[in-house]
Amino acid sequence: MVASITGGTGIGGVRSCRLVDLEQHKDERGSLSVVESERTVGFSVRRVYYLHDLQPGTSRGGHAHRSLEQLIIAAHGAFTITVDDGFHRASHQLLQPGVGMYVGPMVWRNLSDFTEGAVCLVLASCHYDESDYYRDYDAFLRDTRGTS
Ligand code: TYD
């Protein structure tokens, strides 16, 4: 599957990773941020999940996906996301609910440095499928670099 976001700001040359500015509506009552399937992100959103009640010092992720596309948002608080396509690695702190990071296929990601009460919202292109995961970094590297 081809990564379907081409706009936005690239992340350190890492394949198919982009910062995406979300549509926002702010008034005296507060703020409303919008993600529309096939508009804000190129993919159809088939799954939504969120990480919360995160324990201090914990890290999440530590995997890549063969074909899944995701938009990752700090819905509350902040955290650092490190993305790695096997050739380039970059870290970025997500800290505004109005900005998400698009992460396409074949990108190893790690989430860390969660602030207290942080909530990480993830919109995903497919239903949960364990067979889509790389959970072994060396296996991911072999496949993404095309080495045996
Ligand atoms: P895990 O991949 O370790 O989460 P993270 O990437 O945030 O560190 O997933 C934790 C558990 O939740 C694991 O048993 C798989 C399960 N899970 C689902 O059942 N459905 C889902 O959509 C996701 C993302 C995870």
CSV table of N, CA and C and ligand atoms in Angstrom, one decimal:
chain,number,residue,atom,x,y,z
A,1,MET,N,0.9,-1.2,0.0
A,1,MET,CA,0.0,0.0,0.0
A,1,MET,C,0.9,1.2,0.0
A,2,VAL,N,0.5,2.2,-0.8
A,2,VAL,CA,1.3,3.4,-0.9
A,2,VAL,C,0.9,4.4,0.1
A,3,ALA,N,1.8,5.0,0.8
A,3,ALA,CA,1.5,6.0,1.8
A,3,ALA,C,0.7,7.2,1.1
A,4,SER,N,-0.4,7.6,1.8
A,4,SER,CA,-1.3,8.4,1.0
A,4,SER,C,-1.4,9.9,1.5
A,5,ILE,N,-0.3,10.3,2.2
A,5,ILE,CA,-0.2,11.7,2.5
A,5,ILE,C,1.0,12.3,1.9
A,6,THR,N,0.9,13.3,1.0
A,6,THR,CA,2.0,13.8,0.4
A,6,THR,C,2.3,15.2,0.8
A,7,GLY,N,1.3,15.9,1.4
A,7,GLY,CA,1.5,17.3,1.9
A,7,GLY,C,2.1,17.3,3.3
A,8,GLY,N,2.1,18.4,3.9
A,8,GLY,CA,2.6,18.5,5.3
A,8,GLY,C,4.1,18.6,5.4
A,9,THR,N,4.6,18.6,6.6
A,9,THR,CA,6.0,18.8,6.8
A,9,THR,C,6.7,17.5,7.1
A,10,GLY,N,7.7,17.1,6.3
A,10,GLY,CA,8.4,15.9,6.5
A,10,GLY,C,9.2,15.8,7.8
A,11,ILE,N,9.5,14.6,8.3
A,11,ILE,CA,10.2,14.5,9.5
A,11,ILE,C,11.6,13.9,9.2
A,12,GLY,N,12.6,14.7,9.2
A,12,GLY,CA,14.0,14.3,9.1
A,12,GLY,C,14.3,13.3,8.0
A,13,GLY,N,13.5,13.4,6.9
A,13,GLY,CA,13.8,12.5,5.8
A,13,GLY,C,13.3,11.1,5.9
A,14,VAL,N,12.5,10.9,7.0
A,14,VAL,CA,12.0,9.5,7.3
A,14,VAL,C,10.8,9.3,6.3
A,15,ARG,N,10.9,8.1,5.6
A,15,ARG,CA,9.9,7.8,4.6
A,15,ARG,C,8.5,7.9,5.2
A,16,SER,N,7.6,8.5,4.4
A,16,SER,CA,6.2,8.6,4.7
A,16,SER,C,5.8,9.0,6.1
A,17,CYS,N,6.6,9.9,6.6
A,17,CYS,CA,6.2,10.5,7.9
A,17,CYS,C,6.0,12.0,7.7
A,18,ARG,N,4.9,12.5,8.1
A,18,ARG,CA,4.6,14.0,7.9
A,18,ARG,C,3.8,14.5,9.1
A,19,LEU,N,4.1,15.8,9.4
A,19,LEU,CA,3.2,16.5,10.3
A,19,LEU,C,2.0,17.1,9.6
A,20,VAL,N,0.9,16.9,10.1
A,20,VAL,CA,-0.4,17.3,9.4
A,20,VAL,C,-1.1,18.3,10.3
A,21,ASP,N,-1.3,19.5,9.8
A,21,ASP,CA,-2.1,20.5,10.5
A,21,ASP,C,-3.5,20.2,10.4
A,22,LEU,N,-4.2,20.1,11.5
A,22,LEU,CA,-5.6,19.8,11.5
A,22,LEU,C,-6.5,21.0,11.4
A,23,GLU,N,-7.6,20.9,10.8
A,23,GLU,CA,-8.6,22.0,10.8
A,23,GLU,C,-9.0,22.2,12.3
A,24,GLN,N,-9.0,23.5,12.7
A,24,GLN,CA,-9.3,23.8,14.1
A,24,GLN,C,-10.4,25.0,14.1
A,25,HIS,N,-11.2,24.9,15.1
A,25,HIS,CA,-12.2,25.9,15.3
A,25,HIS,C,-12.1,26.3,16.7
A,26,LYS,N,-11.6,27.6,16.9
A,26,LYS,CA,-11.4,28.1,18.2
A,26,LYS,C,-12.3,29.3,18.5
A,27,ASP,N,-12.9,29.3,19.7
A,27,ASP,CA,-13.7,30.5,20.1
A,27,ASP,C,-13.6,30.6,21.6
A,28,GLU,N,-14.3,31.5,22.2
A,28,GLU,CA,-14.2,31.8,23.6
A,28,GLU,C,-14.5,30.5,24.5
A,29,ARG,N,-15.2,29.5,23.9
A,29,ARG,CA,-15.5,28.4,24.6
A,29,ARG,C,-14.4,27.3,24.7
A,30,GLY,N,-13.5,27.4,23.7
A,30,GLY,CA,-12.4,26.4,23.6
A,30,GLY,C,-12.1,26.1,22.2
A,31,SER,N,-11.6,24.9,21.9
A,31,SER,CA,-11.1,24.6,20.6
A,31,SER,C,-11.7,23.2,20.2
A,32,LEU,N,-11.8,23.1,18.9
A,32,LEU,CA,-12.3,21.9,18.3
A,32,LEU,C,-11.4,21.6,17.1
A,33,SER,N,-10.9,20.3,17.1
A,33,SER,CA,-10.0,19.9,16.0
A,33,SER,C,-10.7,18.8,15.2
A,34,VAL,N,-10.5,18.8,13.9
A,34,VAL,CA,-11.2,17.9,13.0
A,34,VAL,C,-10.3,17.0,12.2
A,35,VAL,N,-10.6,15.7,12.2
A,35,VAL,CA,-9.9,14.8,11.2
A,35,VAL,C,-11.0,14.2,10.4
A,36,GLU,N,-10.9,14.3,9.1
A,36,GLU,CA,-11.9,13.7,8.2
A,36,GLU,C,-11.2,12.6,7.4
A,37,SER,N,-11.9,11.5,7.4
A,37,SER,CA,-11.4,10.3,6.6
A,37,SER,C,-11.3,10.7,5.2
A,38,GLU,N,-10.2,10.3,4.5
A,38,GLU,CA,-10.0,10.5,3.1
A,38,GLU,C,-9.9,12.0,2.7
A,39,ARG,N,-9.8,12.9,3.7
A,39,ARG,CA,-9.6,14.3,3.4
A,39,ARG,C,-8.4,14.8,4.2
A,40,THR,N,-8.5,14.8,5.5
A,40,THR,CA,-7.3,15.2,6.3
A,40,THR,C,-6.2,14.2,6.1
A,41,VAL,N,-6.6,12.9,6.1
A,41,VAL,CA,-5.7,11.8,5.8
A,41,VAL,C,-6.2,11.2,4.6
A,42,GLY,N,-5.3,10.6,3.8
A,42,GLY,CA,-5.7,10.0,2.5
A,42,GLY,C,-6.5,8.7,2.7
A,43,PHE,N,-6.3,8.1,3.8
A,43,PHE,CA,-6.9,6.7,4.0
A,43,PHE,C,-8.3,6.8,4.6
A,44,SER,N,-9.0,5.7,4.5
A,44,SER,CA,-10.3,5.5,5.2
A,44,SER,C,-9.9,5.1,6.7
A,45,VAL,N,-10.5,5.8,7.6
A,45,VAL,CA,-10.3,5.4,9.0
A,45,VAL,C,-11.1,4.2,9.4
A,46,ARG,N,-10.5,3.1,9.7
A,46,ARG,CA,-11.2,1.9,10.1
A,46,ARG,C,-11.1,1.6,11.6
A,47,ARG,N,-10.2,2.3,12.3
A,47,ARG,CA,-10.0,1.9,13.7
A,47,ARG,C,-9.5,3.2,14.4
A,48,VAL,N,-10.0,3.3,15.6
A,48,VAL,CA,-9.5,4.4,16.5
A,48,VAL,C,-9.2,3.8,17.8
A,49,TYR,N,-8.0,4.1,18.3
A,49,TYR,CA,-7.7,3.7,19.7
A,49,TYR,C,-6.9,4.8,20.3
A,50,TYR,N,-6.8,4.7,21.6
A,50,TYR,CA,-6.0,5.8,22.3
A,50,TYR,C,-5.3,5.2,23.6
A,51,LEU,N,-4.2,5.7,23.8
A,51,LEU,CA,-3.4,5.4,25.0
A,51,LEU,C,-3.6,6.4,26.1
A,52,HIS,N,-3.8,5.9,27.2
A,52,HIS,CA,-4.1,6.8,28.4
A,52,HIS,C,-3.7,6.1,29.6
A,53,ASP,N,-3.8,6.8,30.8
A,53,ASP,CA,-3.3,6.2,32.0
A,53,ASP,C,-1.9,5.7,31.9
A,54,LEU,N,-1.1,6.4,31.2
A,54,LEU,CA,0.3,5.9,30.9
A,54,LEU,C,1.1,6.1,32.1
A,55,GLN,N,1.9,5.1,32.5
A,55,GLN,CA,2.7,5.2,33.7
A,55,GLN,C,4.0,6.0,33.4
A,56,PRO,N,4.5,6.7,34.5
A,56,PRO,CA,5.7,7.5,34.3
A,56,PRO,C,6.9,6.6,33.8
A,57,GLY,N,7.6,7.2,32.8
A,57,GLY,CA,8.8,6.5,32.3
A,57,GLY,C,8.5,5.4,31.3
A,58,THR,N,7.2,5.2,31.0
A,58,THR,CA,6.9,4.1,30.1
A,58,THR,C,7.1,4.5,28.6
A,59,SER,N,7.3,3.5,27.8
A,59,SER,CA,7.4,3.8,26.3
A,59,SER,C,6.5,2.8,25.6
A,60,ARG,N,5.9,3.2,24.5
A,60,ARG,CA,5.0,2.4,23.7
A,60,ARG,C,5.5,2.3,22.3
A,61,GLY,N,4.7,1.6,21.5
A,61,GLY,CA,5.2,1.3,20.1
A,61,GLY,C,6.2,0.3,20.1
A,62,GLY,N,7.4,0.6,19.6
A,62,GLY,CA,8.4,-0.5,19.4
A,62,GLY,C,8.0,-1.5,18.4
A,63,HIS,N,7.5,-1.0,17.3
A,63,HIS,CA,7.1,-1.9,16.2
A,63,HIS,C,7.0,-1.1,14.9
A,64,ALA,N,6.8,-1.8,13.8
A,64,ALA,CA,6.4,-1.2,12.5
A,64,ALA,C,5.3,-2.0,11.9
A,65,HIS,N,4.7,-1.5,10.9
A,65,HIS,CA,3.6,-2.1,10.2
A,65,HIS,C,3.9,-2.3,8.8
A,66,ARG,N,3.5,-3.5,8.2
A,66,ARG,CA,3.7,-3.7,6.8
A,66,ARG,C,2.9,-2.8,5.9
A,67,SER,N,1.6,-2.6,6.3
A,67,SER,CA,0.8,-1.8,5.4
A,67,SER,C,-0.1,-0.8,6.1
A,68,LEU,N,-0.2,-0.8,7.4
A,68,LEU,CA,-1.0,0.1,8.1
A,68,LEU,C,-0.6,1.5,8.0
A,69,GLU,N,-1.6,2.4,7.8
A,69,GLU,CA,-1.3,3.9,7.9
A,69,GLU,C,-2.0,4.4,9.1
A,70,GLN,N,-1.4,5.4,9.7
A,70,GLN,CA,-1.9,5.9,11.0
A,70,GLN,C,-1.7,7.5,11.1
A,71,LEU,N,-2.6,8.1,11.8
A,71,LEU,CA,-2.4,9.5,12.2
A,71,LEU,C,-2.4,9.5,13.7
A,72,ILE,N,-1.3,10.0,14.3
A,72,ILE,CA,-1.0,9.9,15.7
A,72,ILE,C,-1.1,11.4,16.2
A,73,ILE,N,-1.9,11.5,17.3
A,73,ILE,CA,-2.2,12.9,17.8
A,73,ILE,C,-2.0,12.9,19.3
A,74,ALA,N,-1.4,13.9,19.8
A,74,ALA,CA,-1.4,14.2,21.3
A,74,ALA,C,-2.7,14.9,21.6
A,75,ALA,N,-3.7,14.1,21.9
A,75,ALA,CA,-5.0,14.7,22.2
A,75,ALA,C,-5.0,15.5,23.5
A,76,HIS,N,-4.1,15.1,24.4
A,76,HIS,CA,-3.9,15.8,25.6
A,76,HIS,C,-2.4,15.6,26.1
A,77,GLY,N,-1.8,16.7,26.6
A,77,GLY,CA,-0.4,16.6,27.0
A,77,GLY,C,0.5,16.4,25.8
A,78,ALA,N,1.7,15.8,26.1
A,78,ALA,CA,2.7,15.7,25.1
A,78,ALA,C,3.5,14.4,25.2
A,79,PHE,N,4.1,14.0,24.1
A,79,PHE,CA,5.0,12.9,24.1
A,79,PHE,C,6.0,13.0,22.9
A,80,THR,N,7.0,12.2,23.0
A,80,THR,CA,8.0,12.2,21.8
A,80,THR,C,7.7,11.0,21.0
A,81,ILE,N,7.7,11.2,19.7
A,81,ILE,CA,7.6,10.0,18.8
A,81,ILE,C,8.9,10.0,18.0
A,82,THR,N,9.5,8.8,18.0
A,82,THR,CA,10.7,8.6,17.2
A,82,THR,C,10.4,7.6,16.0
A,83,VAL,N,10.7,8.1,14.8
A,83,VAL,CA,10.4,7.3,13.6
A,83,VAL,C,11.6,6.9,12.9
A,84,ASP,N,11.6,5.7,12.3
A,84,ASP,CA,12.9,5.1,11.8
A,84,ASP,C,12.5,4.3,10.6
A,85,ASP,N,13.0,4.6,9.4
A,85,ASP,CA,12.6,3.8,8.2
A,85,ASP,C,13.7,2.9,7.8
A,86,GLY,N,14.7,2.7,8.7
A,86,GLY,CA,15.8,1.8,8.4
A,86,GLY,C,17.0,2.5,7.8
A,87,PHE,N,16.8,3.7,7.4
A,87,PHE,CA,17.9,4.5,6.8
A,87,PHE,C,18.0,5.9,7.6
A,88,HIS,N,16.9,6.4,7.9
A,88,HIS,CA,16.8,7.7,8.7
A,88,HIS,C,16.0,7.5,9.9
A,89,ARG,N,16.4,8.2,11.0
A,89,ARG,CA,15.7,8.2,12.2
A,89,ARG,C,15.5,9.6,12.7
A,90,ALA,N,14.3,10.0,13.2
A,90,ALA,CA,14.1,11.3,13.7
A,90,ALA,C,13.1,11.3,14.8
A,91,SER,N,13.2,12.3,15.8
A,91,SER,CA,12.3,12.4,16.9
A,91,SER,C,11.6,13.7,16.8
A,92,HIS,N,10.4,13.7,17.3
A,92,HIS,CA,9.6,14.9,17.2
A,92,HIS,C,8.7,14.9,18.5
A,93,GLN,N,8.5,16.0,19.1
A,93,GLN,CA,7.6,16.1,20.2
A,93,GLN,C,6.2,16.5,19.7
A,94,LEU,N,5.2,15.7,19.9
A,94,LEU,CA,3.9,16.1,19.6
A,94,LEU,C,3.3,16.7,20.9
A,95,LEU,N,2.8,17.9,20.8
A,95,LEU,CA,2.4,18.6,22.0
A,95,LEU,C,1.2,19.5,21.8
A,96,GLN,N,0.6,19.5,20.6
A,96,GLN,CA,-0.6,20.3,20.3
A,96,GLN,C,-1.7,19.4,19.7
A,97,PRO,N,-2.9,19.5,20.3
A,97,PRO,CA,-4.0,18.6,19.7
A,97,PRO,C,-4.3,18.9,18.3
A,98,GLY,N,-3.8,20.1,17.8
A,98,GLY,CA,-4.2,20.5,16.4
A,98,GLY,C,-3.2,20.1,15.4
A,99,VAL,N,-2.2,19.3,15.8
A,99,VAL,CA,-1.2,18.8,14.8
A,99,VAL,C,-1.0,17.3,15.0
A,100,GLY,N,-1.1,16.5,13.9
A,100,GLY,CA,-0.9,15.1,14.0
A,100,GLY,C,0.3,14.6,13.2
A,101,MET,N,0.8,13.4,13.5
A,101,MET,CA,1.8,12.9,12.7
A,101,MET,C,1.3,11.7,11.9
A,102,TYR,N,1.4,11.8,10.6
A,102,TYR,CA,1.0,10.7,9.7
A,102,TYR,C,2.2,9.8,9.7
A,103,VAL,N,2.0,8.5,9.9
A,103,VAL,CA,3.1,7.5,9.8
A,103,VAL,C,2.6,6.4,8.9
A,104,GLY,N,3.3,6.2,7.8
A,104,GLY,CA,2.9,5.2,6.8
A,104,GLY,C,3.5,3.8,7.1
A,105,PRO,N,3.4,3.0,6.1
A,105,PRO,CA,3.9,1.6,6.2
A,105,PRO,C,5.4,1.6,6.3
A,106,MET,N,6.0,0.5,6.9
A,106,MET,CA,7.4,0.3,7.0
A,106,MET,C,8.2,1.4,7.7
A,107,VAL,N,7.6,1.8,8.8
A,107,VAL,CA,8.3,2.8,9.7
A,107,VAL,C,8.2,2.3,11.1
A,108,TRP,N,9.4,2.1,11.7
A,108,TRP,CA,9.5,1.7,13.1
A,108,TRP,C,9.2,2.9,13.9
A,109,ARG,N,8.3,2.8,14.9
A,109,ARG,CA,8.0,4.0,15.8
A,109,ARG,C,8.1,3.6,17.3
A,110,ASN,N,8.5,4.6,18.0
A,110,ASN,CA,8.6,4.5,19.5
A,110,ASN,C,8.0,5.7,20.1
A,111,LEU,N,7.2,5.6,21.1
A,111,LEU,CA,6.6,6.7,21.8
A,111,LEU,C,7.1,6.8,23.2
A,112,SER,N,7.6,7.9,23.6
A,112,SER,CA,8.2,8.0,25.0
A,112,SER,C,7.9,9.4,25.6
A,113,ASP,N,8.4,9.6,26.8
A,113,ASP,CA,8.4,10.9,27.4
A,113,ASP,C,7.0,11.5,27.5
A,114,PHE,N,6.0,10.6,27.9
A,114,PHE,CA,4.7,11.1,28.1
A,114,PHE,C,4.6,12.0,29.3
A,115,THR,N,3.9,13.2,29.1
A,115,THR,CA,3.7,14.0,30.2
A,115,THR,C,2.5,13.4,31.0
A,116,GLU,N,2.4,13.8,32.3
A,116,GLU,CA,1.3,13.3,33.2
A,116,GLU,C,0.0,13.5,32.5
A,117,GLY,N,-0.8,12.4,32.4
A,117,GLY,CA,-2.2,12.5,31.9
A,117,GLY,C,-2.3,12.6,30.4
A,118,ALA,N,-1.1,12.4,29.7
A,118,ALA,CA,-1.1,12.5,28.3
A,118,ALA,C,-2.1,11.4,27.7
A,119,VAL,N,-2.7,11.8,26.6
A,119,VAL,CA,-3.5,10.9,25.8
A,119,VAL,C,-3.1,10.9,24.4
A,120,CYS,N,-2.7,9.7,23.9
A,120,CYS,CA,-2.3,9.6,22.5
A,120,CYS,C,-3.4,8.9,21.7
A,121,LEU,N,-3.9,9.7,20.8
A,121,LEU,CA,-5.1,9.2,19.9
A,121,LEU,C,-4.5,8.8,18.6
A,122,VAL,N,-4.9,7.6,18.2
A,122,VAL,CA,-4.4,7.0,16.9
A,122,VAL,C,-5.6,6.7,16.0
A,123,LEU,N,-5.6,7.2,14.8
A,123,LEU,CA,-6.5,6.8,13.8
A,123,LEU,C,-5.8,5.9,12.8
A,124,ALA,N,-6.4,4.8,12.5
A,124,ALA,CA,-5.7,3.8,11.7
A,124,ALA,C,-6.5,3.3,10.5
A,125,SER,N,-5.8,2.9,9.5
A,125,SER,CA,-6.4,2.6,8.2
A,125,SER,C,-7.0,1.2,8.1
A,126,CYS,N,-6.7,0.3,9.1
A,126,CYS,CA,-7.2,-1.1,9.1
A,126,CYS,C,-7.5,-1.6,10.5
A,127,HIS,N,-8.4,-2.6,10.5
A,127,HIS,CA,-8.7,-3.2,11.7
A,127,HIS,C,-7.4,-3.9,12.3
A,128,TYR,N,-7.4,-4.2,13.6
A,128,TYR,CA,-6.3,-4.8,14.2
A,128,TYR,C,-5.9,-6.1,13.6
A,129,ASP,N,-4.6,-6.2,13.2
A,129,ASP,CA,-4.2,-7.5,12.6
A,129,ASP,C,-2.7,-7.7,13.0
A,130,GLU,N,-2.5,-8.7,13.9
A,130,GLU,CA,-1.2,-8.9,14.4
A,130,GLU,C,-0.2,-9.3,13.3
A,131,SER,N,-0.7,-9.9,12.2
A,131,SER,CA,0.2,-10.3,11.2
A,131,SER,C,0.8,-9.1,10.4
A,132,ASP,N,0.2,-7.9,10.6
A,132,ASP,CA,0.7,-6.7,9.9
A,132,ASP,C,1.9,-6.1,10.6
A,133,TYR,N,2.2,-6.6,11.9
A,133,TYR,CA,3.3,-6.0,12.7
A,133,TYR,C,4.6,-6.6,12.4
A,134,TYR,N,5.7,-5.8,12.5
A,134,TYR,CA,7.0,-6.2,12.8
A,134,TYR,C,7.3,-5.9,14.2
A,135,ARG,N,7.5,-6.9,15.0
A,135,ARG,CA,7.9,-6.6,16.4
A,135,ARG,C,9.4,-6.9,16.7
A,136,ASP,N,10.0,-7.3,15.7
A,136,ASP,CA,11.5,-7.6,15.8
A,136,ASP,C,12.2,-6.6,14.9
A,137,TYR,N,13.0,-5.8,15.5
A,137,TYR,CA,13.7,-4.7,14.8
A,137,TYR,C,14.6,-5.2,13.7
A,138,ASP,N,15.3,-6.3,14.0
A,138,ASP,CA,16.3,-6.8,13.0
A,138,ASP,C,15.5,-7.4,11.8
A,139,ALA,N,14.4,-8.0,12.0
A,139,ALA,CA,13.6,-8.5,10.9
A,139,ALA,C,13.0,-7.3,10.0
A,140,PHE,N,12.6,-6.3,10.7
A,140,PHE,CA,12.2,-5.1,10.0
A,140,PHE,C,13.3,-4.5,9.2
A,141,LEU,N,14.5,-4.4,9.8
A,141,LEU,CA,15.6,-3.8,9.1
A,141,LEU,C,16.0,-4.6,7.8
A,142,ARG,N,16.0,-6.0,8.0
A,142,ARG,CA,16.3,-6.8,6.8
A,142,ARG,C,15.3,-6.6,5.7
A,143,ASP,N,14.0,-6.5,6.0
A,143,ASP,CA,13.0,-6.3,5.0
A,143,ASP,C,13.0,-4.9,4.4
A,144,THR,N,13.2,-3.9,5.2
A,144,THR,CA,13.1,-2.5,4.7
A,144,THR,C,14.3,-2.2,3.9
A,145,ARG,N,15.4,-2.8,4.3
A,145,ARG,CA,16.7,-2.5,3.5
A,145,ARG,C,16.9,-3.5,2.4
A,146,GLY,N,16.0,-4.5,2.3
A,146,GLY,CA,16.1,-5.5,1.2
A,146,GLY,C,17.3,-6.3,1.3
A,147,THR,N,17.8,-6.5,2.6
A,147,THR,CA,19.0,-7.4,2.8
A,147,THR,C,18.5,-8.7,3.4
A,148,SER,N,19.3,-9.8,3.2
A,148,SER,CA,19.0,-11.1,3.8
A,148,SER,C,19.8,-11.4,5.0
B,1,TYD,P1,0.8,-2.9,21.7
B,1,TYD,O1,1.0,-3.1,20.3
B,1,TYD,O2,1.8,-3.4,22.7
B,1,TYD,O3,0.5,-1.3,22.0
B,1,TYD,P2,1.5,-0.1,21.8
B,1,TYD,O4,1.9,-0.1,20.3
B,1,TYD,O5,0.8,1.1,22.1
B,1,TYD,O6,2.7,-0.3,22.7
B,1,TYD,O7,-0.6,-3.5,22.1
B,1,TYD,C1,-1.0,-3.8,23.4
B,1,TYD,C2,-2.0,-4.9,23.4
B,1,TYD,O8,-3.3,-4.4,22.8
B,1,TYD,C3,-1.6,-6.1,22.6
B,1,TYD,O9,-2.0,-7.2,23.3
B,1,TYD,C4,-2.3,-6.0,21.3
B,1,TYD,C5,-3.6,-5.3,21.7
B,1,TYD,N1,-4.3,-4.4,20.7
B,1,TYD,C6,-5.5,-4.8,20.2
B,1,TYD,O10,-6.1,-5.8,20.6
B,1,TYD,N2,-6.1,-4.0,19.3
B,1,TYD,C7,-5.6,-2.9,18.9
B,1,TYD,O11,-6.1,-2.1,18.0
B,1,TYD,C8,-4.2,-2.5,19.3
B,1,TYD,C9,-3.5,-1.3,18.8
B,1,TYD,C10,-3.6,-3.3,20.3
